[in-house]
Amino acid sequence: MRISELSRRTLVPVGTVKFYLREGLLPAGTRTSATQAEYDEAHVDRLRLVRVLLGTAGLSVAAALEVVAALDSPPGPIHDLLGVAHRASGSRAGTAANEADRHRAVALVRGRGWQVHDQTPALDQLAEALAAMAEIGLVDPEAVLDSYARAAEQLAEVDVAGVPTGDPVAAVRHVITGTILLEPVLLALRRLAQEDVSARRFGSS
Amino acid sequence: MRISELSRRTLVPVGTVKFYLREGLLPAGTRTSATQAEYDEAHVDRLRLVRVLLGTAGLSVAAALEVVAALDSPPGPIHDLLGVAHRASGSRAGTAANEADRHRAVALVRGRGWQVHDQTPALDQLAEALAAMAEIGLVDPEAVLDSYARAAEQLAEVDVAGVPTGDPVAAVRHVITGTILLEPVLLALRRLAQEDVSARRFGSS
């Protein structure tokens, strides 16, 4: 198909498709003349993925490029996929935490027997959030953190159980999109459930 | 204390404290001369909260002002606090979802018997994320969504159970900080638990 049909099928404007081509987010089509190229179903799929990564998932172009690279040449061990997904989507998160905050995060993780790499970016993210909670003074953070860690364990089992292990490309796609896209789903569901529990307990106004 | 001590106690630079004062995020001190004012422990507390809201929590100045206003004059019904917290911290999320996507989100919520307001912003956030998942094609979204909704229900029970109902100011602080600050904690814990489950199932490299 021509670029105009690719645009019509995906509802992505032609100018945006050209931008993705220039940035390497979408592979070039098969050139049919000096000014035209043909695109196929693989381009439709990739275009939809890139739009979601840059849109809903909120990735930068650089992070989306990293995801696309992992799709084009999947890393061997399936465990390494998670690293790609986490790195690509973690780049929004900020600064390295200080040593004391980091120590608290590591203690929490070790206390649950979780096997995680010392340099994994989520440890800094956790450390920073724990430091903020401590500074403001949440009521009974230990009980809350225990419930949250248990929920995280249950979700992680579901997430990893769903990875299609037979097909590397499907596995990459699943890990990356599942990791990144389920985050807004989880946050939205938590807020909706909070509203429900609060309405039932305190009565809505 | 003088502004210089306020700055030293909280590690917030004097220029930033002055910015917070100008923006109304921090109440004025008690003027002691044409160029000086006295600040107290309430200023220290508020300054720490504002720094966390604008920093880790990632709120805009306008959203932080809304939170601070709720602290200064708590809304009567406790249920309304949640609305303030969700509105203040939901302003980062984007666009209104289209009707079909919204219908899917409402169906999921109604299917679980959750009592939520039709116009609650988290419905749009959920709708947008579900649309993105559908577009990319996640494996077996129903099973995943069921697990995620159950986890959200458990977390919401914990969140709401922790609200101190006797003291309005403590309740506002708890709801707002709990709602906003536990989001990065939850996301970080999920990623760490994923890494652990993946390491145990697939072996780390």
GROMACS .gro file of C-alpha atoms in nm:
model
  410
    1MET     CA    1   0.000   0.000   0.000
    2ARG     CA    2   0.100   0.364  -0.046
    3ILE     CA    3   0.181   0.593   0.245
    4SER     CA    4  -0.162   0.756   0.206
    5GLU     CA    5  -0.339   0.424   0.266
    6LEU     CA    6  -0.106   0.342   0.556
    7SER     CA    7  -0.212   0.676   0.705
    8ARG     CA    8  -0.583   0.611   0.640
    9ARG     CA    9  -0.570   0.259   0.792
   10THR     CA   10  -0.401   0.372   1.113
   11LEU     CA   11  -0.547   0.725   1.138
   12VAL     CA   12  -0.191   0.856   1.174
   13PRO     CA   13  -0.138   1.171   0.960
   14VAL     CA   14   0.102   1.134   0.666
   15GLY     CA   15   0.335   1.397   0.814
   16THR     CA   16   0.360   1.195   1.135
   17VAL     CA   17   0.428   0.873   0.940
   18LYS     CA   18   0.713   1.054   0.761
   19PHE     CA   19   0.849   1.172   1.096
   20TYR     CA   20   0.848   0.812   1.226
   21LEU     CA   21   1.028   0.699   0.908
   22ARG     CA   22   1.295   0.969   0.947
   23GLU     CA   23   1.346   0.882   1.315
   24GLY     CA   24   1.385   0.511   1.237
   25LEU     CA   25   1.076   0.416   1.440
   26LEU     CA   26   0.918   0.272   1.125
   27PRO     CA   27   1.127   0.075   0.872
   28ALA     CA   28   1.144   0.217   0.520
   29GLY     CA   29   0.898   0.078   0.264
   30THR     CA   30   1.000  -0.092  -0.060
   31ARG     CA   31   1.087   0.185  -0.303
   32THR     CA   32   0.881   0.164  -0.627
   33SER     CA   33   0.988   0.494  -0.786
   34ALA     CA   34   1.194   0.801  -0.701
   35THR     CA   35   0.909   0.945  -0.494
   36GLN     CA   36   0.702   0.641  -0.388
   37ALA     CA   37   0.733   0.334  -0.167
   38GLU     CA   38   0.513   0.036  -0.083
   39TYR     CA   39   0.419  -0.057   0.274
   40ASP     CA   40   0.270  -0.379   0.412
   41GLU     CA   41   0.080  -0.517   0.712
   42ALA     CA   42   0.397  -0.521   0.922
   43HIS     CA   43   0.410  -0.142   0.880
   44VAL     CA   44   0.048  -0.110   0.996
   45ASP     CA   45   0.127  -0.311   1.310
   46ARG     CA   46   0.445  -0.120   1.384
   47LEU     CA   47   0.277   0.215   1.327
   48ARG     CA   48   0.005   0.130   1.581
   49LEU     CA   49   0.266   0.020   1.833
   50VAL     CA   50   0.477   0.334   1.789
   51ARG     CA   51   0.172   0.558   1.825
   52VAL     CA   52   0.078   0.388   2.152
   53LEU     CA   53   0.436   0.401   2.284
   54LEU     CA   54   0.468   0.774   2.212
   55GLY     CA   55   0.107   0.850   2.310
   56THR     CA   56  -0.060   0.662   2.595
   57ALA     CA   57   0.265   0.511   2.720
   58GLY     CA   58   0.434   0.852   2.719
   59LEU     CA   59   0.774   0.728   2.596
   60SER     CA   60   1.032   0.960   2.445
   61VAL     CA   61   1.142   0.898   2.085
   62ALA     CA   62   1.473   0.761   2.219
   63ALA     CA   63   1.295   0.516   2.452
   64ALA     CA   64   1.056   0.406   2.175
   65LEU     CA   65   1.360   0.344   1.952
   66GLU     CA   66   1.502   0.114   2.219
   67VAL     CA   67   1.175  -0.082   2.229
   68VAL     CA   68   1.161  -0.107   1.851
   69ALA     CA   69   1.522  -0.227   1.842
   70ALA     CA   70   1.435  -0.504   2.090
   71LEU     CA   71   1.145  -0.607   1.866
   72ASP     CA   72   1.369  -0.622   1.560
   73SER     CA   73   1.641  -0.823   1.730
   74PRO     CA   74   1.506  -0.987   2.043
   75PRO     CA   75   1.765  -1.039   2.319
   76GLY     CA   76   1.835  -1.409   2.376
   77PRO     CA   77   1.730  -1.473   2.737
   78ILE     CA   78   1.367  -1.390   2.807
   79HIS     CA   79   1.467  -1.241   3.143
   80ASP     CA   80   1.663  -0.970   2.960
   81LEU     CA   81   1.346  -0.850   2.788
   82LEU     CA   82   1.219  -0.716   3.114
   83GLY     CA   83   1.534  -0.507   3.146
   84VAL     CA   84   1.470  -0.351   2.806
   85ALA     CA   85   1.106  -0.276   2.891
   86HIS     CA   86   1.193  -0.130   3.229
   87ARG     CA   87   1.480   0.081   3.099
   88ALA     CA   88   1.276   0.216   2.807
   89SER     CA   89   0.980   0.316   3.019
   90GLY     CA   90   1.172   0.413   3.331
   91SER     CA   91   1.353   0.702   3.168
   92ARG     CA   92   1.080   0.941   3.282
   93ALA     CA   93   1.164   0.866   3.645
   94GLY     CA   94   1.418   1.088   3.798
   95THR     CA   95   1.722   1.116   3.999
   96ALA     CA   96   1.934   0.862   4.180
   97ALA     CA   97   1.826   0.832   4.543
   98ASN     CA   98   2.066   0.904   4.827
   99GLU     CA   99   2.232   0.618   5.017
  100ALA     CA  100   2.005   0.618   5.325
  101ASP     CA  101   1.687   0.614   5.114
  102ARG     CA  102   1.831   0.346   4.890
  103HIS     CA  103   1.918   0.134   5.192
  104ARG     CA  104   1.554   0.141   5.306
  105ALA     CA  105   1.434   0.032   4.962
  106VAL     CA  106   1.688  -0.249   4.944
  107ALA     CA  107   1.590  -0.366   5.296
  108LEU     CA  108   1.224  -0.385   5.196
  109VAL     CA  109   1.305  -0.586   4.883
  110ARG     CA  110   1.551  -0.819   5.059
  111GLY     CA  111   1.303  -0.866   5.343
  112ARG     CA  112   1.061  -1.020   5.096
  113GLY     CA  113   1.330  -1.239   4.945
  114TRP     CA  114   1.306  -1.078   4.604
  115GLN     CA  115   1.597  -1.143   4.368
  116VAL     CA  116   1.667  -0.808   4.202
  117HIS     CA  117   1.977  -0.650   4.060
  118ASP     CA  118   2.143  -0.388   4.284
  119GLN     CA  119   2.143  -0.134   4.002
  120THR     CA  120   1.786  -0.183   3.886
  121PRO     CA  121   1.626   0.161   3.830
  122ALA     CA  122   1.303   0.070   4.014
  123LEU     CA  123   1.505   0.059   4.339
  124ASP     CA  124   1.581   0.431   4.301
  125GLN     CA  125   1.219   0.501   4.219
  126LEU     CA  126   1.106   0.310   4.529
  127ALA     CA  127   1.371   0.480   4.745
  128GLU     CA  128   1.264   0.826   4.632
  129ALA     CA  129   0.895   0.755   4.699
  130LEU     CA  130   0.968   0.604   5.042
  131ALA     CA  131   1.175   0.909   5.132
  132ALA     CA  132   0.888   1.137   5.032
  133MET     CA  133   0.642   0.932   5.240
  134ALA     CA  134   0.874   0.946   5.540
  135GLU     CA  135   0.919   1.320   5.504
  136ILE     CA  136   0.546   1.386   5.499
  137GLY     CA  137   0.463   1.124   5.758
  138LEU     CA  138   0.209   0.868   5.636
  139VAL     CA  139   0.008   0.684   5.900
  140ASP     CA  140   0.149   0.334   5.956
  141PRO     CA  141   0.364   0.296   5.642
  142GLU     CA  142   0.478  -0.057   5.735
  143ALA     CA  143   0.130  -0.211   5.715
  144VAL     CA  144   0.060  -0.026   5.391
  145LEU     CA  145   0.390  -0.128   5.233
  146ASP     CA  146   0.331  -0.492   5.325
  147SER     CA  147  -0.008  -0.490   5.151
  148TYR     CA  148   0.138  -0.313   4.849
  149ALA     CA  149   0.429  -0.556   4.821
  150ARG     CA  150   0.190  -0.853   4.838
  151ALA     CA  151  -0.027  -0.702   4.564
  152ALA     CA  152   0.286  -0.645   4.354
  153GLU     CA  153   0.384  -1.011   4.395
  154GLN     CA  154   0.041  -1.129   4.280
  155LEU     CA  155   0.047  -0.897   3.978
  156ALA     CA  156   0.401  -0.997   3.882
  157GLU     CA  157   0.298  -1.365   3.880
  158VAL     CA  158   0.013  -1.281   3.641
  159ASP     CA  159   0.240  -1.065   3.425
  160VAL     CA  160   0.516  -1.322   3.390
  161ALA     CA  161   0.279  -1.619   3.351
  162GLY     CA  162   0.131  -1.449   3.044
  163VAL     CA  163   0.463  -1.424   2.856
  164PRO     CA  164   0.448  -1.644   2.542
  165THR     CA  165   0.779  -1.829   2.577
  166GLY     CA  166   0.775  -2.010   2.241
  167ASP     CA  167   0.792  -1.705   2.014
  168PRO     CA  168   1.063  -1.443   2.083
  169VAL     CA  169   0.893  -1.163   1.889
  170ALA     CA  170   0.559  -1.225   2.062
  171ALA     CA  171   0.743  -1.240   2.394
  172VAL     CA  172   0.912  -0.903   2.336
  173ARG     CA  173   0.587  -0.743   2.235
  174HIS     CA  174   0.405  -0.890   2.533
  175VAL     CA  175   0.664  -0.795   2.794
  176ILE     CA  176   0.711  -0.444   2.666
  177THR     CA  177   0.350  -0.354   2.610
  178GLY     CA  178   0.234  -0.537   2.923
  179THR     CA  179   0.493  -0.368   3.140
  180ILE     CA  180   0.428  -0.023   3.003
  181LEU     CA  181   0.055  -0.023   2.925
  182LEU     CA  182  -0.065  -0.199   3.237
  183GLU     CA  183   0.080   0.075   3.456
  184PRO     CA  184  -0.187   0.335   3.370
  185VAL     CA  185  -0.450   0.057   3.389
  186LEU     CA  186  -0.339  -0.032   3.742
  187LEU     CA  187  -0.334   0.329   3.861
  188ALA     CA  188  -0.676   0.401   3.712
  189LEU     CA  189  -0.828   0.084   3.862
  190ARG     CA  190  -0.685   0.169   4.204
  191ARG     CA  191  -0.842   0.515   4.194
  192LEU     CA  192  -1.178   0.377   4.081
  193ALA     CA  193  -1.172   0.112   4.354
  194GLN     CA  194  -1.078   0.379   4.611
  195GLU     CA  195  -1.378   0.584   4.502
  196ASP     CA  196  -1.601   0.278   4.541
  197VAL     CA  197  -1.471   0.181   4.886
  198SER     CA  198  -1.485   0.543   5.003
  199ALA     CA  199  -1.844   0.582   4.875
  200ARG     CA  200  -1.954   0.267   5.055
  201ARG     CA  201  -1.774   0.354   5.377
  202PHE     CA  202  -1.832   0.729   5.405
  203GLY     CA  203  -2.133   0.776   5.176
  204SER     CA  204  -2.109   0.987   4.861
  205SER     CA  205  -2.219   1.346   4.874
  206MET     CA  206   1.260   3.143   6.301
  207ARG     CA  207   1.395   3.355   6.014
  208ILE     CA  208   1.362   3.247   5.650
  209SER     CA  209   1.730   3.145   5.653
  210GLU     CA  210   1.667   2.892   5.932
  211LEU     CA  211   1.350   2.770   5.761
  212SER     CA  212   1.566   2.706   5.455
  213ARG     CA  213   1.838   2.532   5.658
  214ARG     CA  214   1.589   2.308   5.843
  215THR     CA  215   1.417   2.190   5.523
  216LEU     CA  216   1.714   2.204   5.282
  217VAL     CA  217   1.499   2.415   5.050
  218PRO     CA  218   1.697   2.714   4.909
  219VAL     CA  219   1.583   3.059   5.025
  220GLY     CA  220   1.498   3.159   4.666
  221THR     CA  221   1.267   2.859   4.637
  222VAL     CA  222   1.101   2.939   4.972
  223LYS     CA  223   1.035   3.291   4.842
  224PHE     CA  224   0.888   3.147   4.525
  225TYR     CA  225   0.651   2.928   4.730
  226LEU     CA  226   0.550   3.233   4.936
  227ARG     CA  227   0.478   3.438   4.622
  228GLU     CA  228   0.273   3.155   4.470
  229GLY     CA  229   0.067   3.113   4.788
  230LEU     CA  230   0.190   2.758   4.845
  231LEU     CA  231   0.335   2.866   5.180
  232PRO     CA  232   0.147   3.111   5.408
  233ALA     CA  233   0.322   3.438   5.488
  234GLY     CA  234   0.520   3.454   5.813
  235THR     CA  235   0.452   3.704   6.092
  236ARG     CA  236   0.612   4.030   5.985
  237THR     CA  237   0.863   4.160   6.243
  238SER     CA  238   1.010   4.449   6.043
  239ALA     CA  239   0.991   4.597   5.694
  240THR     CA  240   1.222   4.328   5.559
  241GLN     CA  241   1.186   4.035   5.801
  242ALA     CA  242   0.926   3.781   5.906
  243GLU     CA  243   0.908   3.498   6.158
  244TYR     CA  244   0.817   3.141   6.061
  245ASP     CA  245   0.713   2.848   6.281
  246GLU     CA  246   0.689   2.467   6.281
  247ALA     CA  247   0.373   2.479   6.069
  248HIS     CA  248   0.583   2.643   5.795
  249VAL     CA  249   0.844   2.367   5.820
  250ASP     CA  250   0.572   2.100   5.776
  251ARG     CA  251   0.406   2.281   5.489
  252LEU     CA  252   0.736   2.343   5.314
  253ARG     CA  253   0.822   1.971   5.325
  254LEU     CA  254   0.479   1.881   5.188
  255VAL     CA  255   0.501   2.135   4.905
  256ARG     CA  256   0.846   2.015   4.806
  257VAL     CA  257   0.722   1.655   4.786
  258LEU     CA  258   0.410   1.753   4.591
  259LEU     CA  259   0.612   1.949   4.332
  260GLY     CA  260   0.901   1.701   4.333
  261THR     CA  261   0.837   1.329   4.374
  262ALA     CA  262   0.463   1.360   4.318
  263GLY     CA  263   0.519   1.566   4.003
  264LEU     CA  264   0.227   1.804   4.059
  265SER     CA  265   0.200   2.139   3.883
  266VAL     CA  266   0.194   2.455   4.096
  267ALA     CA  267  -0.180   2.488   4.024
  268ALA     CA  268  -0.247   2.130   4.140
  269ALA     CA  269  -0.034   2.177   4.453
  270LEU     CA  270  -0.232   2.495   4.529
  271GLU     CA  271  -0.553   2.289   4.515
  272VAL     CA  272  -0.408   2.038   4.763
  273VAL     CA  273  -0.290   2.314   4.996
  274ALA     CA  274  -0.635   2.480   4.980
  275ALA     CA  275  -0.795   2.149   5.084
  276LEU     CA  276  -0.556   2.129   5.379
  277ASP     CA  277  -0.639   2.483   5.488
  278SER     CA  278  -1.015   2.435   5.464
  279PRO     CA  279  -1.098   2.062   5.460
  280PRO     CA  280  -1.416   1.976   5.268
  281GLY     CA  281  -1.688   1.848   5.502
  282PRO     CA  282  -1.760   1.493   5.382
  283ILE     CA  283  -1.455   1.267   5.395
  284HIS     CA  284  -1.557   1.111   5.062
  285ASP     CA  285  -1.504   1.449   4.893
  286LEU     CA  286  -1.137   1.447   4.994
  287LEU     CA  287  -1.070   1.171   4.750
  288GLY     CA  288  -1.210   1.388   4.473
  289VAL     CA  289  -0.966   1.666   4.562
  290ALA     CA  290  -0.671   1.427   4.569
  291HIS     CA  291  -0.767   1.261   4.242
  292ARG     CA  292  -0.833   1.589   4.061
  293ALA     CA  293  -0.511   1.747   4.183
  294SER     CA  294  -0.292   1.457   4.081
  295GLY     CA  295  -0.489   1.352   3.772
  296SER     CA  296  -0.416   1.670   3.583
  297ARG     CA  297  -0.111   1.510   3.424
  298ALA     CA  298  -0.330   1.250   3.250
  299GLY     CA  299  -0.452   1.343   2.913
  300THR     CA  300  -0.741   1.366   2.684
  301ALA     CA  301  -1.100   1.257   2.716
  302ALA     CA  302  -1.147   0.907   2.573
  303ASN     CA  303  -1.389   0.843   2.285
  304GLU     CA  304  -1.732   0.692   2.347
  305ALA     CA  305  -1.653   0.332   2.252
  306ASP     CA  306  -1.341   0.321   2.471
  307ARG     CA  307  -1.528   0.484   2.756
  308HIS     CA  308  -1.807   0.228   2.725
  309ARG     CA  309  -1.556  -0.055   2.771
  310ALA     CA  310  -1.412   0.109   3.084
  311VAL     CA  311  -1.759   0.170   3.230
  312ALA     CA  312  -1.858  -0.193   3.157
  313LEU     CA  313  -1.552  -0.322   3.343
  314VAL     CA  314  -1.625  -0.103   3.645
  315ARG     CA  315  -2.000  -0.180   3.650
  316GLY     CA  316  -1.921  -0.551   3.608
  317ARG     CA  317  -1.741  -0.541   3.940
  318GLY     CA  318  -2.022  -0.350   4.107
  319TRP     CA  319  -1.805  -0.049   4.179
  320GLN     CA  320  -1.992   0.272   4.268
  321VAL     CA  321  -1.811   0.545   4.079
  322HIS     CA  322  -1.922   0.877   3.936
  323ASP     CA  323  -1.980   0.880   3.557
  324GLN     CA  324  -1.751   1.181   3.517
  325THR     CA  325  -1.464   1.060   3.732
  326PRO     CA  326  -1.134   1.129   3.548
  327ALA     CA  327  -0.991   0.781   3.619
  328LEU     CA  328  -1.257   0.639   3.383
  329ASP     CA  329  -1.102   0.830   3.093
  330GLN     CA  330  -0.755   0.720   3.200
  331LEU     CA  331  -0.871   0.356   3.210
  332ALA     CA  332  -1.052   0.390   2.876
  333GLU     CA  333  -0.744   0.532   2.707
  334ALA     CA  334  -0.518   0.256   2.841
  335LEU     CA  335  -0.765  -0.020   2.745
  336ALA     CA  336  -0.788   0.126   2.393
  337ALA     CA  337  -0.410   0.121   2.365
  338MET     CA  338  -0.397  -0.241   2.485
  339ALA     CA  339  -0.665  -0.342   2.235
  340GLU     CA  340  -0.483  -0.166   1.952
  341ILE     CA  341  -0.156  -0.344   2.021
  342GLY     CA  342  -0.316  -0.676   2.104
  343LEU     CA  343  -0.218  -0.803   2.448
  344VAL     CA  344  -0.249  -1.175   2.513
  345ASP     CA  345  -0.569  -1.256   2.706
  346PRO     CA  346  -0.655  -0.910   2.844
  347GLU     CA  347  -0.965  -1.037   3.028
  348ALA     CA  348  -0.770  -1.263   3.266
  349VAL     CA  349  -0.513  -0.988   3.326
  350LEU     CA  350  -0.776  -0.722   3.389
  351ASP     CA  351  -0.958  -0.945   3.635
  352SER     CA  352  -0.638  -0.994   3.838
  353TYR     CA  353  -0.559  -0.623   3.822
  354ALA     CA  354  -0.908  -0.523   3.933
  355ARG     CA  355  -0.891  -0.764   4.227
  356ALA     CA  356  -0.553  -0.622   4.332
  357ALA     CA  357  -0.698  -0.270   4.304
  358GLU     CA  358  -0.987  -0.368   4.533
  359GLN     CA  359  -0.748  -0.504   4.795
  360LEU     CA  360  -0.530  -0.193   4.782
  361ALA     CA  361  -0.830   0.041   4.801
  362GLU     CA  362  -0.950  -0.134   5.117
  363VAL     CA  363  -0.608  -0.078   5.274
  364ASP     CA  364  -0.598   0.284   5.156
  365VAL     CA  365  -0.942   0.376   5.286
  366ALA     CA  366  -0.907   0.179   5.612
  367GLY     CA  367  -0.603   0.390   5.696
  368VAL     CA  368  -0.786   0.725   5.678
  369PRO     CA  369  -0.795   0.885   6.026
  370THR     CA  370  -1.165   0.978   6.044
  371GLY     CA  371  -1.154   1.172   6.371
  372ASP     CA  372  -0.928   1.459   6.259
  373PRO     CA  373  -1.018   1.642   5.934
  374VAL     CA  374  -0.672   1.789   5.878
  375ALA     CA  375  -0.500   1.453   5.934
  376ALA     CA  376  -0.757   1.293   5.703
  377VAL     CA  377  -0.688   1.541   5.422
  378ARG     CA  378  -0.314   1.494   5.457
  379HIS     CA  379  -0.348   1.115   5.463
  380VAL     CA  380  -0.580   1.088   5.165
  381ILE     CA  381  -0.385   1.328   4.950
  382THR     CA  382  -0.039   1.204   5.025
  383GLY     CA  383  -0.148   0.839   5.028
  384THR     CA  384  -0.326   0.868   4.696
  385ILE     CA  385  -0.044   1.053   4.527
  386LEU     CA  386   0.271   0.912   4.688
  387LEU     CA  387   0.171   0.547   4.688
  388GLU     CA  388   0.137   0.547   4.309
  389PRO     CA  389   0.514   0.553   4.242
  390VAL     CA  390   0.561   0.303   4.528
  391LEU     CA  391   0.313   0.063   4.368
  392LEU     CA  392   0.469   0.093   4.022
  393ALA     CA  393   0.821   0.045   4.158
  394LEU     CA  394   0.720  -0.258   4.365
  395ARG     CA  395   0.546  -0.418   4.067
  396ARG     CA  396   0.861  -0.381   3.856
  397LEU     CA  397   1.082  -0.520   4.130
  398ALA     CA  398   0.845  -0.815   4.182
  399GLN     CA  399   0.838  -0.874   3.804
  400GLU     CA  400   1.217  -0.887   3.802
  401ASP     CA  401   1.211  -1.139   4.087
  402VAL     CA  402   0.948  -1.366   3.929
  403SER     CA  403   1.121  -1.344   3.592
  404ALA     CA  404   1.460  -1.427   3.746
  405ARG     CA  405   1.317  -1.731   3.923
  406ARG     CA  406   1.124  -1.852   3.620
  407PHE     CA  407   1.364  -1.782   3.336
  408GLY     CA  408   1.695  -1.751   3.520
  409SER     CA  409   1.891  -1.426   3.524
  410SER     CA  410   2.172  -1.377   3.278
   0.00000   0.00000   0.00000
